[in-house]
Short mmCIF file of C-alpha atoms and ligand atoms in Angstrom, two decimals:
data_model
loop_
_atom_site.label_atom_id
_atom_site.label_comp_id
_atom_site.label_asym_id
_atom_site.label_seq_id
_atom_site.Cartn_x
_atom_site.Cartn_y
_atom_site.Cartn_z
CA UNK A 1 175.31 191.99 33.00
CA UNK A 2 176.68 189.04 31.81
CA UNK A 3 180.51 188.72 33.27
CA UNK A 4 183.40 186.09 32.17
CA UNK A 5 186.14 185.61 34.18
CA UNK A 6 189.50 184.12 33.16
CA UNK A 7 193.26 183.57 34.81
CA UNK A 8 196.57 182.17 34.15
CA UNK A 9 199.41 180.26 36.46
CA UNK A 10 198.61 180.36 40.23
CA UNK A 11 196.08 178.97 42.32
CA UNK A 12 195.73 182.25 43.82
CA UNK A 13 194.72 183.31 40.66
CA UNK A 14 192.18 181.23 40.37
CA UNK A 15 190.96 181.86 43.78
CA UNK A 16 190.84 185.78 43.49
CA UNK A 17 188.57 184.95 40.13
CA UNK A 18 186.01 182.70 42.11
CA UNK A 19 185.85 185.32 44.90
CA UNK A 20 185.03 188.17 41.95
CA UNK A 21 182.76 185.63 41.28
CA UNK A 22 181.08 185.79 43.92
CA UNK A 23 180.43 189.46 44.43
CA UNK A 24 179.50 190.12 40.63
CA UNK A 25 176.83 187.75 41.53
CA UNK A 26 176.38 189.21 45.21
CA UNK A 27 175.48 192.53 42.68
CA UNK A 28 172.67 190.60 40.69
CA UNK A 29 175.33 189.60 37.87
CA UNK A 30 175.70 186.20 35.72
CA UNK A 31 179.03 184.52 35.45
CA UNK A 32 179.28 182.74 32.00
CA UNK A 33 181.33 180.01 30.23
CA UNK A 34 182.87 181.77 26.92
CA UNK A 35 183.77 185.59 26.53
CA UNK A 36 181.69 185.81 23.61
CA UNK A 37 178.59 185.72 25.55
CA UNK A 38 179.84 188.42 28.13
CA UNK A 39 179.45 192.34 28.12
CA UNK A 40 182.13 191.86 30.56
CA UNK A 41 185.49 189.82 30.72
CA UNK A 42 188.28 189.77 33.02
CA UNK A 43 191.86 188.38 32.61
CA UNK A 44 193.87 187.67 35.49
CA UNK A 45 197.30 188.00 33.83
CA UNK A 46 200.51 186.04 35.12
CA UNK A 47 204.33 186.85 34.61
CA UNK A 48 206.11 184.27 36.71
CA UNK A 49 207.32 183.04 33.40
CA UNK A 50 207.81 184.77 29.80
CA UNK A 51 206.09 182.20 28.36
CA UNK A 52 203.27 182.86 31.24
CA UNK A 53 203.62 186.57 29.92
CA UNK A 54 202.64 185.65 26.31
CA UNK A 55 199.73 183.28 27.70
CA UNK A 56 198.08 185.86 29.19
CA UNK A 57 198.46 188.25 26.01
CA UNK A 58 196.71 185.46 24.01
CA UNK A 59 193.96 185.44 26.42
CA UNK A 60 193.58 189.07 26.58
CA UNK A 61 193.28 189.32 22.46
CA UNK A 62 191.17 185.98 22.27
CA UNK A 63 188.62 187.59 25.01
CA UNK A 64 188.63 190.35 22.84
CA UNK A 65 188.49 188.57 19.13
CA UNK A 66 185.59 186.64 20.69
CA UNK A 67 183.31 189.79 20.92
CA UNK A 68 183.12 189.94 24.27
CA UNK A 69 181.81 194.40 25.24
CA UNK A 70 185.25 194.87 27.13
CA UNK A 71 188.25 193.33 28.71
CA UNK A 72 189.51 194.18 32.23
CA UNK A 73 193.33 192.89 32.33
CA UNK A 74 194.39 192.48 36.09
CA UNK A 75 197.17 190.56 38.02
CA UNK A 76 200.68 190.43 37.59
CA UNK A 77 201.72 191.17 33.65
CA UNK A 78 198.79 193.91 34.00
CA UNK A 79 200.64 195.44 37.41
CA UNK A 80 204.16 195.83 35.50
CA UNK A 81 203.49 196.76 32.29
CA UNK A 82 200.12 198.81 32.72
CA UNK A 83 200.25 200.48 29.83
CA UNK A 84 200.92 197.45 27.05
CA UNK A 85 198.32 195.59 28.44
CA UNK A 86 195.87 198.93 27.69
CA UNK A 87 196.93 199.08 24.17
CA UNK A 88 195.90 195.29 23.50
CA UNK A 89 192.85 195.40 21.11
CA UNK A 90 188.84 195.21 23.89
CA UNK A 91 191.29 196.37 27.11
CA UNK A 92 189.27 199.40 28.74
CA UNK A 93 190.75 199.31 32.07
CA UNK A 94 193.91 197.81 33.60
CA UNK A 95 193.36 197.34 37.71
CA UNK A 96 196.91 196.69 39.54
CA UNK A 97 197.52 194.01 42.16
CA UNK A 98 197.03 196.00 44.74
CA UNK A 99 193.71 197.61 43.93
CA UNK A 100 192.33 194.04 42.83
CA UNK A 101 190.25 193.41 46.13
CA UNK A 102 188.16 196.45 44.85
CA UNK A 103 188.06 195.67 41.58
CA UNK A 104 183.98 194.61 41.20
CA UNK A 105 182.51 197.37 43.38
CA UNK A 106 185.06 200.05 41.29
CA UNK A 107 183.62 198.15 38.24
CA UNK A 108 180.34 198.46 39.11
CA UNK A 109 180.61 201.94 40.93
CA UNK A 110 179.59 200.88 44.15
CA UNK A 111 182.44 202.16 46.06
CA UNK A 112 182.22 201.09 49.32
CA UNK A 113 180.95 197.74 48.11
CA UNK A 114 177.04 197.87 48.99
CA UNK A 115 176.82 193.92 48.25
CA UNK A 116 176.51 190.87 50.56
CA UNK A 117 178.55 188.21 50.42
CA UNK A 118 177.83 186.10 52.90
CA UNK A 119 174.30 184.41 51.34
CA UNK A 120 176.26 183.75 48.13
CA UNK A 121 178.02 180.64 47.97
CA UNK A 122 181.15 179.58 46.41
CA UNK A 123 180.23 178.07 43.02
CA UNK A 124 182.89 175.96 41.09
CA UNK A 125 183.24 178.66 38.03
CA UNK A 126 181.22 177.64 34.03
CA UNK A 127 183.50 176.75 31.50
CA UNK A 128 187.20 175.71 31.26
CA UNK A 129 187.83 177.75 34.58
CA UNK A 130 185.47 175.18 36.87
CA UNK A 131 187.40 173.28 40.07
CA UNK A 132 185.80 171.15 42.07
CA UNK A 133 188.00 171.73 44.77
CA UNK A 134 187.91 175.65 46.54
CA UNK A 135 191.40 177.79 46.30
CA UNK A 136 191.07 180.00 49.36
CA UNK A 137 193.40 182.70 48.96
CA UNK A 138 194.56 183.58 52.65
CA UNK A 139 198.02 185.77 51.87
CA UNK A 140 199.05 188.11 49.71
CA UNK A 141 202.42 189.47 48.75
CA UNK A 142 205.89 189.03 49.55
CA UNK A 143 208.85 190.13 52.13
CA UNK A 144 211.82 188.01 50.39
CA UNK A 145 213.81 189.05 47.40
CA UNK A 146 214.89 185.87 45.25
CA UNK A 147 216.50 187.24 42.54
CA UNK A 148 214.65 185.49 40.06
CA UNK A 149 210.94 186.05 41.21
CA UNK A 150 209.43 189.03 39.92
CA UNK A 151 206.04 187.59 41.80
CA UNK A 152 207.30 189.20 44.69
CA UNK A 153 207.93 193.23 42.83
CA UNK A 154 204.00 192.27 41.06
CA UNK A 155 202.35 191.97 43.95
CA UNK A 156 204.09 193.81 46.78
CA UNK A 157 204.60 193.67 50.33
CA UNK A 158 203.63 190.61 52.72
CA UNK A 159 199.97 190.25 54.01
CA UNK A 160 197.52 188.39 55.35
CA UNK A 161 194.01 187.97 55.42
CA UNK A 162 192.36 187.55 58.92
CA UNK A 163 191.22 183.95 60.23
CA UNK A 164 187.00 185.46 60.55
CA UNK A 165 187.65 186.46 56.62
CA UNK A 166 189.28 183.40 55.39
CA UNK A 167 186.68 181.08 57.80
CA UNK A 168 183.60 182.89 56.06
CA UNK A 169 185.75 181.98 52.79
CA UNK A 170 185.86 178.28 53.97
CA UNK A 171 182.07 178.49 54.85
CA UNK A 172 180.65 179.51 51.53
CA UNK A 173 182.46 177.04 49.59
CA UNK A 174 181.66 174.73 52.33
CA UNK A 175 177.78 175.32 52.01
CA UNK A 176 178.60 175.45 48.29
CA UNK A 177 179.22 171.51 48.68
CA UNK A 178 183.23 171.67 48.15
CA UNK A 179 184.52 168.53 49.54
CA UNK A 180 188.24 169.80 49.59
CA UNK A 181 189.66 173.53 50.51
CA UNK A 182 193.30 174.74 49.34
CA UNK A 183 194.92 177.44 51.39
CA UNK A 184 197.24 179.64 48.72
CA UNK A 185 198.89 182.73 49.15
CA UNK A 186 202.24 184.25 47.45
CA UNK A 187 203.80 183.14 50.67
CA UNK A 188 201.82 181.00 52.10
CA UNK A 189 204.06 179.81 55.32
CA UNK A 190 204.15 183.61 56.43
CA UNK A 191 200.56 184.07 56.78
CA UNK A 192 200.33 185.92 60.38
CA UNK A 193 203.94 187.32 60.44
CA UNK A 194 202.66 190.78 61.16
CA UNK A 195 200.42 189.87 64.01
CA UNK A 196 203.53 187.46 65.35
CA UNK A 197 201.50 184.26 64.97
CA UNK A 198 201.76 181.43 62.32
CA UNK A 199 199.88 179.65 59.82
CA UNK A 200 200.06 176.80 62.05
CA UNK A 201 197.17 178.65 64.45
CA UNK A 202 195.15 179.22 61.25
CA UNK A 203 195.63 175.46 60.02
CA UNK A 204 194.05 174.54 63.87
CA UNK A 205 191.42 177.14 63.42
CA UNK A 206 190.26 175.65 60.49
CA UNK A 207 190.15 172.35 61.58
CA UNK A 208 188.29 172.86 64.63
CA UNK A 209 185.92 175.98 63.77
CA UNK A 210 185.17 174.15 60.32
CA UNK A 211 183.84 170.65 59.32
CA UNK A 212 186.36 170.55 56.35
CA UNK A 213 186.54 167.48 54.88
CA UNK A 214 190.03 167.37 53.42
CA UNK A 215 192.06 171.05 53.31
CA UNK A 216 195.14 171.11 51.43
CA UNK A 217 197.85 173.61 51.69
CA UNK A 218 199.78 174.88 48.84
CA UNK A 219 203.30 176.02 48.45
CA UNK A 220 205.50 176.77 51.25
CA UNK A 221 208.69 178.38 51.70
CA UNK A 222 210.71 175.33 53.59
CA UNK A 223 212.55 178.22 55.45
CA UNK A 224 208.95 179.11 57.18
CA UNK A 225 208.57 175.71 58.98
CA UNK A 226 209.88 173.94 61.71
CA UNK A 227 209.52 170.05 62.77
CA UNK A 228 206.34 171.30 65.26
CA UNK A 229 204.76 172.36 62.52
CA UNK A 230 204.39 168.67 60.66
CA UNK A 231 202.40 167.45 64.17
CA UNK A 232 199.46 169.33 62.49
CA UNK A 233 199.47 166.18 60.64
CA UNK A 234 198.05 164.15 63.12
CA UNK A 235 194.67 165.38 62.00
CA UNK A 236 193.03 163.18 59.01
CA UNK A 237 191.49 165.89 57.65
CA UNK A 238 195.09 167.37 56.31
CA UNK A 239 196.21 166.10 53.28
CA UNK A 240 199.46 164.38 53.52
CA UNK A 241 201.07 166.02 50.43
CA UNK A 242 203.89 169.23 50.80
CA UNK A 243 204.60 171.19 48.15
CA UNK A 244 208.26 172.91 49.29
CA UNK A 245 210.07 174.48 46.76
CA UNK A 246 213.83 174.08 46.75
CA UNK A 247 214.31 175.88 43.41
CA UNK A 248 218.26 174.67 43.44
CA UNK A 249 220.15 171.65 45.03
CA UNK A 250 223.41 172.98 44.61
CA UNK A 251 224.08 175.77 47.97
CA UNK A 252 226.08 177.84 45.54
CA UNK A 253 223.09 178.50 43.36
CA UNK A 254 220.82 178.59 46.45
CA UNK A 255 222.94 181.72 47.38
CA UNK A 256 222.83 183.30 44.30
CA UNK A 257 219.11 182.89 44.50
CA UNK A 258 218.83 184.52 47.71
CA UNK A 259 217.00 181.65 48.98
CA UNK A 260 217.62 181.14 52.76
CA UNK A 261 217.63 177.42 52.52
CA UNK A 262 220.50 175.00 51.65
CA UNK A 263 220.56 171.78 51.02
CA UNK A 264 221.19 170.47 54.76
CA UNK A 265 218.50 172.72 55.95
CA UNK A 266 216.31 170.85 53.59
CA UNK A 267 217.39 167.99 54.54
CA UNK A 268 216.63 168.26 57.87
CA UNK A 269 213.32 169.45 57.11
CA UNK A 270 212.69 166.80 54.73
CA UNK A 271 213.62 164.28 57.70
CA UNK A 272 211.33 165.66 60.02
CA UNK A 273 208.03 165.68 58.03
CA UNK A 274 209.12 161.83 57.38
CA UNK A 275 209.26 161.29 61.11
CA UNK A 276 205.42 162.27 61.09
CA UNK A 277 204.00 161.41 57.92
CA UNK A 278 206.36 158.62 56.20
CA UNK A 279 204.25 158.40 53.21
CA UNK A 280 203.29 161.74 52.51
CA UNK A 281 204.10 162.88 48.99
CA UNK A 282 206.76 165.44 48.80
CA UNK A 283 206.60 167.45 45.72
CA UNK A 284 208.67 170.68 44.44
CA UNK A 285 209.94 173.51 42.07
CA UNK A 286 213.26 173.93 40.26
CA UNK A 287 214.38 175.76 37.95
CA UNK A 288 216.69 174.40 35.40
CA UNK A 289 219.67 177.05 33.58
CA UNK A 290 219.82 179.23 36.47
CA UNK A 291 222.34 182.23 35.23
CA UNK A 292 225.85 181.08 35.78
CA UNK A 293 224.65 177.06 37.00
CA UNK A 294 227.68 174.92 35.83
CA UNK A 295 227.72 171.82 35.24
CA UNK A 296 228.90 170.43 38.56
CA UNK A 297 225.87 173.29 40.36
CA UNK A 298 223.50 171.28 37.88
CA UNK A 299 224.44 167.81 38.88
CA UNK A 300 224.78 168.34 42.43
CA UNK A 301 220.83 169.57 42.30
CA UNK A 302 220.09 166.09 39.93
CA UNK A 303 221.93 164.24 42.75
CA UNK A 304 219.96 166.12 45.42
CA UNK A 305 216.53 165.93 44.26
CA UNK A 306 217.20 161.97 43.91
CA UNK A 307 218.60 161.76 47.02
CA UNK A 308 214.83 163.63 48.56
CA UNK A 309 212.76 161.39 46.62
CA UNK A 310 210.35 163.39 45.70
CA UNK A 311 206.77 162.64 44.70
CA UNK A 312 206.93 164.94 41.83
CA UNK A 313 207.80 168.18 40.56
CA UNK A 314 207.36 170.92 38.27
CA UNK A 315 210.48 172.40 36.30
CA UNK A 316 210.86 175.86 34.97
CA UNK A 317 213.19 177.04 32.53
CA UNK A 318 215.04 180.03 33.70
CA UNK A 319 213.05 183.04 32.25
CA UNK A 320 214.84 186.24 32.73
CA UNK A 321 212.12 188.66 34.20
CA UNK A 322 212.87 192.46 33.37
CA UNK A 323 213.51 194.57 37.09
CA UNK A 324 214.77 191.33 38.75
CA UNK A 325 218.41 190.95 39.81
CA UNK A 326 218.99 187.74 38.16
CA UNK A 327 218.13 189.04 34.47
CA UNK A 328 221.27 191.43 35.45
CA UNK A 329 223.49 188.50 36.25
CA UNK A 330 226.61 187.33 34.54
CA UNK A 331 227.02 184.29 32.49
CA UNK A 332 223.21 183.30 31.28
CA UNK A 333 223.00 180.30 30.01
CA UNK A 334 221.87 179.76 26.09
CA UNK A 335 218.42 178.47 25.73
CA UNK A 336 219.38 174.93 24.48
CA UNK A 337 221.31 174.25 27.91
CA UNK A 338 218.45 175.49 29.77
CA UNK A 339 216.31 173.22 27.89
CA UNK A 340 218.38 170.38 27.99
CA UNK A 341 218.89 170.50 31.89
CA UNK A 342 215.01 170.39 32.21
CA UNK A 343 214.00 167.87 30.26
CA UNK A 344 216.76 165.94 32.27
CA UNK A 345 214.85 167.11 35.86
CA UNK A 346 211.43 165.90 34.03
CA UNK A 347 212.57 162.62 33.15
CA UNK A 348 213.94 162.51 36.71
CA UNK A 349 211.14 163.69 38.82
CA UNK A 350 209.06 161.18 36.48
CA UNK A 351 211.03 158.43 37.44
CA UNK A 352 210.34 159.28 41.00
CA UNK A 353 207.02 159.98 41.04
CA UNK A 354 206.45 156.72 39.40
CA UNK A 355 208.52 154.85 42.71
CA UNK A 356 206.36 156.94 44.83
CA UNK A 357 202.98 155.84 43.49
CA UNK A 358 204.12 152.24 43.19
CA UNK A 359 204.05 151.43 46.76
CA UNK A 360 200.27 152.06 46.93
CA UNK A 361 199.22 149.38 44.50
CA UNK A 362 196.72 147.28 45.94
CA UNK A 363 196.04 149.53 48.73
CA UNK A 364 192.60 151.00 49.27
CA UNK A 365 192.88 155.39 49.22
CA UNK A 366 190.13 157.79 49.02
CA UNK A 367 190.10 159.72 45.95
CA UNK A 368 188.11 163.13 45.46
CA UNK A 369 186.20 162.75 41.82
CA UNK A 370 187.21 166.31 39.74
CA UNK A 371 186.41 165.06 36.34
CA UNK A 372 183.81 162.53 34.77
CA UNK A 373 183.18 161.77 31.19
CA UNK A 374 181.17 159.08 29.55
CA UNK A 375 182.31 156.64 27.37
CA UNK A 376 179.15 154.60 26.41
CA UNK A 377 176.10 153.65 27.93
CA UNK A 378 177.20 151.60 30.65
CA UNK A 379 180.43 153.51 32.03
CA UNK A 380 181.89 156.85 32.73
CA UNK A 381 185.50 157.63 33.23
CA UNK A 382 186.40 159.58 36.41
CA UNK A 383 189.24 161.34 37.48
CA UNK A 384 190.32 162.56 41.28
CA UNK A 385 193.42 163.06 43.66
CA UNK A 386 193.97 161.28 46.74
CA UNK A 387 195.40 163.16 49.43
CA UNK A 388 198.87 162.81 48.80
CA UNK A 389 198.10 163.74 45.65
CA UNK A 390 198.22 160.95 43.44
CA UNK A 391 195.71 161.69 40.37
CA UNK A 392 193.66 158.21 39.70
CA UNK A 393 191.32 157.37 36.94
CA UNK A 394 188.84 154.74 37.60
CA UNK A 395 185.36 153.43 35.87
CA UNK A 396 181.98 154.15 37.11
CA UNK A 397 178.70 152.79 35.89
CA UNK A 398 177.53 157.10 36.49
CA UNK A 399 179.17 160.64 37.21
CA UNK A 400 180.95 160.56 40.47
CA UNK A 401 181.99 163.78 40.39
CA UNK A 402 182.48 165.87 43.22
CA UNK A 403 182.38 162.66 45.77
CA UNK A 404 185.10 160.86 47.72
CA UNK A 405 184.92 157.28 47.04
CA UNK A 406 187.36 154.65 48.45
CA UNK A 407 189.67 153.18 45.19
CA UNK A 408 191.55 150.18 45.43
CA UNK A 409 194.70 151.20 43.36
CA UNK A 410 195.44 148.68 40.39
CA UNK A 411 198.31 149.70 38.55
CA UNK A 412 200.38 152.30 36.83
CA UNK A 413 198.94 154.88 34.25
CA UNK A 414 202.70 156.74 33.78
CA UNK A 415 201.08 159.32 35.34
CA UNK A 416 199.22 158.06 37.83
CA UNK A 417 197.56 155.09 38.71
CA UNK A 418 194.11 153.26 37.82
CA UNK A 419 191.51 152.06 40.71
CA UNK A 420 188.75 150.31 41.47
CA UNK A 421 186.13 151.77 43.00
CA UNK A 422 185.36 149.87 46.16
CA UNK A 423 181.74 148.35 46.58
CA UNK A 424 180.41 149.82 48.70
CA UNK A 425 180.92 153.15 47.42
CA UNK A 426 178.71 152.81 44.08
S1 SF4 B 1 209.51 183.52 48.46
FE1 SF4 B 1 210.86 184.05 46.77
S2 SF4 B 1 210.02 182.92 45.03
FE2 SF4 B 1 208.43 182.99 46.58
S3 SF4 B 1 207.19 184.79 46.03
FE3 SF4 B 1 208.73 185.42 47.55
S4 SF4 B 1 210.45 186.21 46.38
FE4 SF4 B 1 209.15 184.99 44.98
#
């Protein structure tokens, strides 16, 4: 059978598709680029966001419009509202978050799974859904309640995977030639709560039971760390880039939010991974319009984030999200506010991230190639991250992609910066 696989928002998203991936093929299946080749297609939905909501609609029907035999929806706009993703036009079966580890072998009625996944390796997925580098998803779910996350009612309790799984994981994309792995999760930073360990002893299990080249590590909740846990960064192999949400840098919004951070705690965070790693990039999420946010909880979150310095950041619009406490709060704020405020965070965290890359002009970094084009006979165009997450664009006289050259940075692109690759790596 001939199987396409397609996702919206998260990385873990992405990563759950790869892994389906992987057993359709463990079961003697294809994995193709477009829908409309497929008997098969399956749409990991997302509904961190309305507008995420409607993306994953429009995937659904365009799966479906495409001529694809039949649509499985799955994920987290399939898990809350079952039955309207079952009356969109090619849907023949909705499977919930929580039975999504089983979807291929229910699929395929071999229930238990009879396949072996341990000879197939992970293969960056055909079509628009192909990354170079390897989400590894190695936590699920979610213990804490902020009032505007309906992530956490989508996908349920808290869990995590354990270290053999997530090091065969590793291994197969390894063997699959992926030069960089990303841990996700829906929590990441409480990976191991139930057996009382941390991520921390998974981080060091990696790096010393693996030959990973560069591992990443996604979002994490700056309430689950602690100064120890930035020594990790004395290995190379860890890419100096943190991704901590702070959602809110006013502490009356913070408490609103349920988020058990404020902006000292942060602080003090923020100081300590400094202390280790003074050029890592810092990057995080806020979300602009907040119910109730006045003006004086809006600028004292402008005022914060400049004061951090971030990297970079992404910025949501509030989105109400039906069964979450927030979308029962008082005082929402109309959508022009809400719009306003963020384009004023965008132009902010662009300002930053442009200070941040600055200082590495004319410094030498090694940049992972994720993207190559050509643009005549002589020259391709590539494009990569270096570890602290700087994307770079650079000139090659053939495809680099895939490889880790070092790039001596030459200037500004506005949204990154444009290198050189050095000679000896061509
Ligand atoms: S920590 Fe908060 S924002 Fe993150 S998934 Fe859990 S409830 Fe949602």
């Amino acid at each position: 059978m001939k199987v396409f696989l397609d996702s919206v928002g998260c990385r873990l998203n992405q990563s759950e598709i790869e892994t389906m991936a992987r057993q359709f093929r463990a079961a003697g299946h294809e994995i193709v680029a477009e829908a409309g080749e497929a008997e098969l297609s399956v749409v990991n939905t997302c509904s961190v966001t309305a507008a995420a909501a409607a993306d994953s609609r429009s995937k659904i029907r365009s799966a479906a419009r495409s001529g694809t035999g039949e649509v499985v929806a799955t994920g987290c706009w399939a898990t809350l509202v079952p039955q309207h993703a079952l009356d969109l036009p090619g849907v023949t079966r909705v499977v919930a978050n929580d039975r999504k580890d089983f979807l291929v072998p229910e699929i395929l009625n071999l229930v238990p799974a009879t396949f072996d996944l341990e000879p197939i390796n992970r293969e960056p997925l055909p079509g628009l859904r192909q990354r170079t580098r390897a989400f590894i998803k190695v936590q699920d779910g979610c213990d804490n309640a902020c009032t505007f996350c309906v992530t956490t009612i989508a996908r349920g309790p808290g869990r995590s995977r354990p270290i053999p799984d997530v090091l065969a994981d590793i291994r197969s994309a390894l063997d699959g030639g992926t030069k960089e792995v990303v841990l996700t999760g829906v929590h990441l930073g409480s990976w191991g709560r139930e057996w009382d360990t941390h991520l921390s002893e998974l981080v060091k299990a990696i790096l010393s039971e693996t030959d990973t080249p560069r591992l990443r590590l996604s979002s994490l909740e700056p309430w689950d760390l602690s100064p120890e846990f930035f020594r990790l960064w004395e290995s190379p192999r860890l890419m100096p880039h943190l991704h901590l949400p702070l959602q809110s840098g006013s502490d009356t919004v913070l408490k609103r939010m349920l988020r058990k951070t404020t902006r000292e705690s942060f602080r003090e965070l923020v100081a300590a991974a400094h202390a280790v790693m003074p050029e890592a990039a810092l990057t995080t999420d806020v979300i602009a319009g907040f119910p109730g946010e006045t003006e004086a909880e809006f600028a004292a979150t402008l005022e914060f984030v400049r004061e951090v310095g971030f990297a970079g950041g992404h910025v949501f619009t509030y989105s109400s999200r039906q069964g979450t406490p927030a979308a029962r709060m008082k005082n929402p704020l109309p959508k022009e506010i809400r719009k306003h405020r963020n384009a004023v965070l965008r132009e902010t965290f662009a300002e930053m991230g442009e200070t941040y890359r600055s200082q590495f002009v004319g410094r030498t970094l090694p940049v992972l190639w994720e993207a190559c084009a050509q643009v005549n006979d002589q020259g391709w165009q590539m494009e990569g991250l270096t570890g602290n997450y700087i994307r770079v664009t650079a000139t090659a006289p053939g495809p680099r992609w895939n490889v880790v050259d070092e790039v001596i940075m030459l200037s500004s692109t506005g949204e990154g910066l444009r290198g050189e690759i050095r000679a000896g790596g061509i």
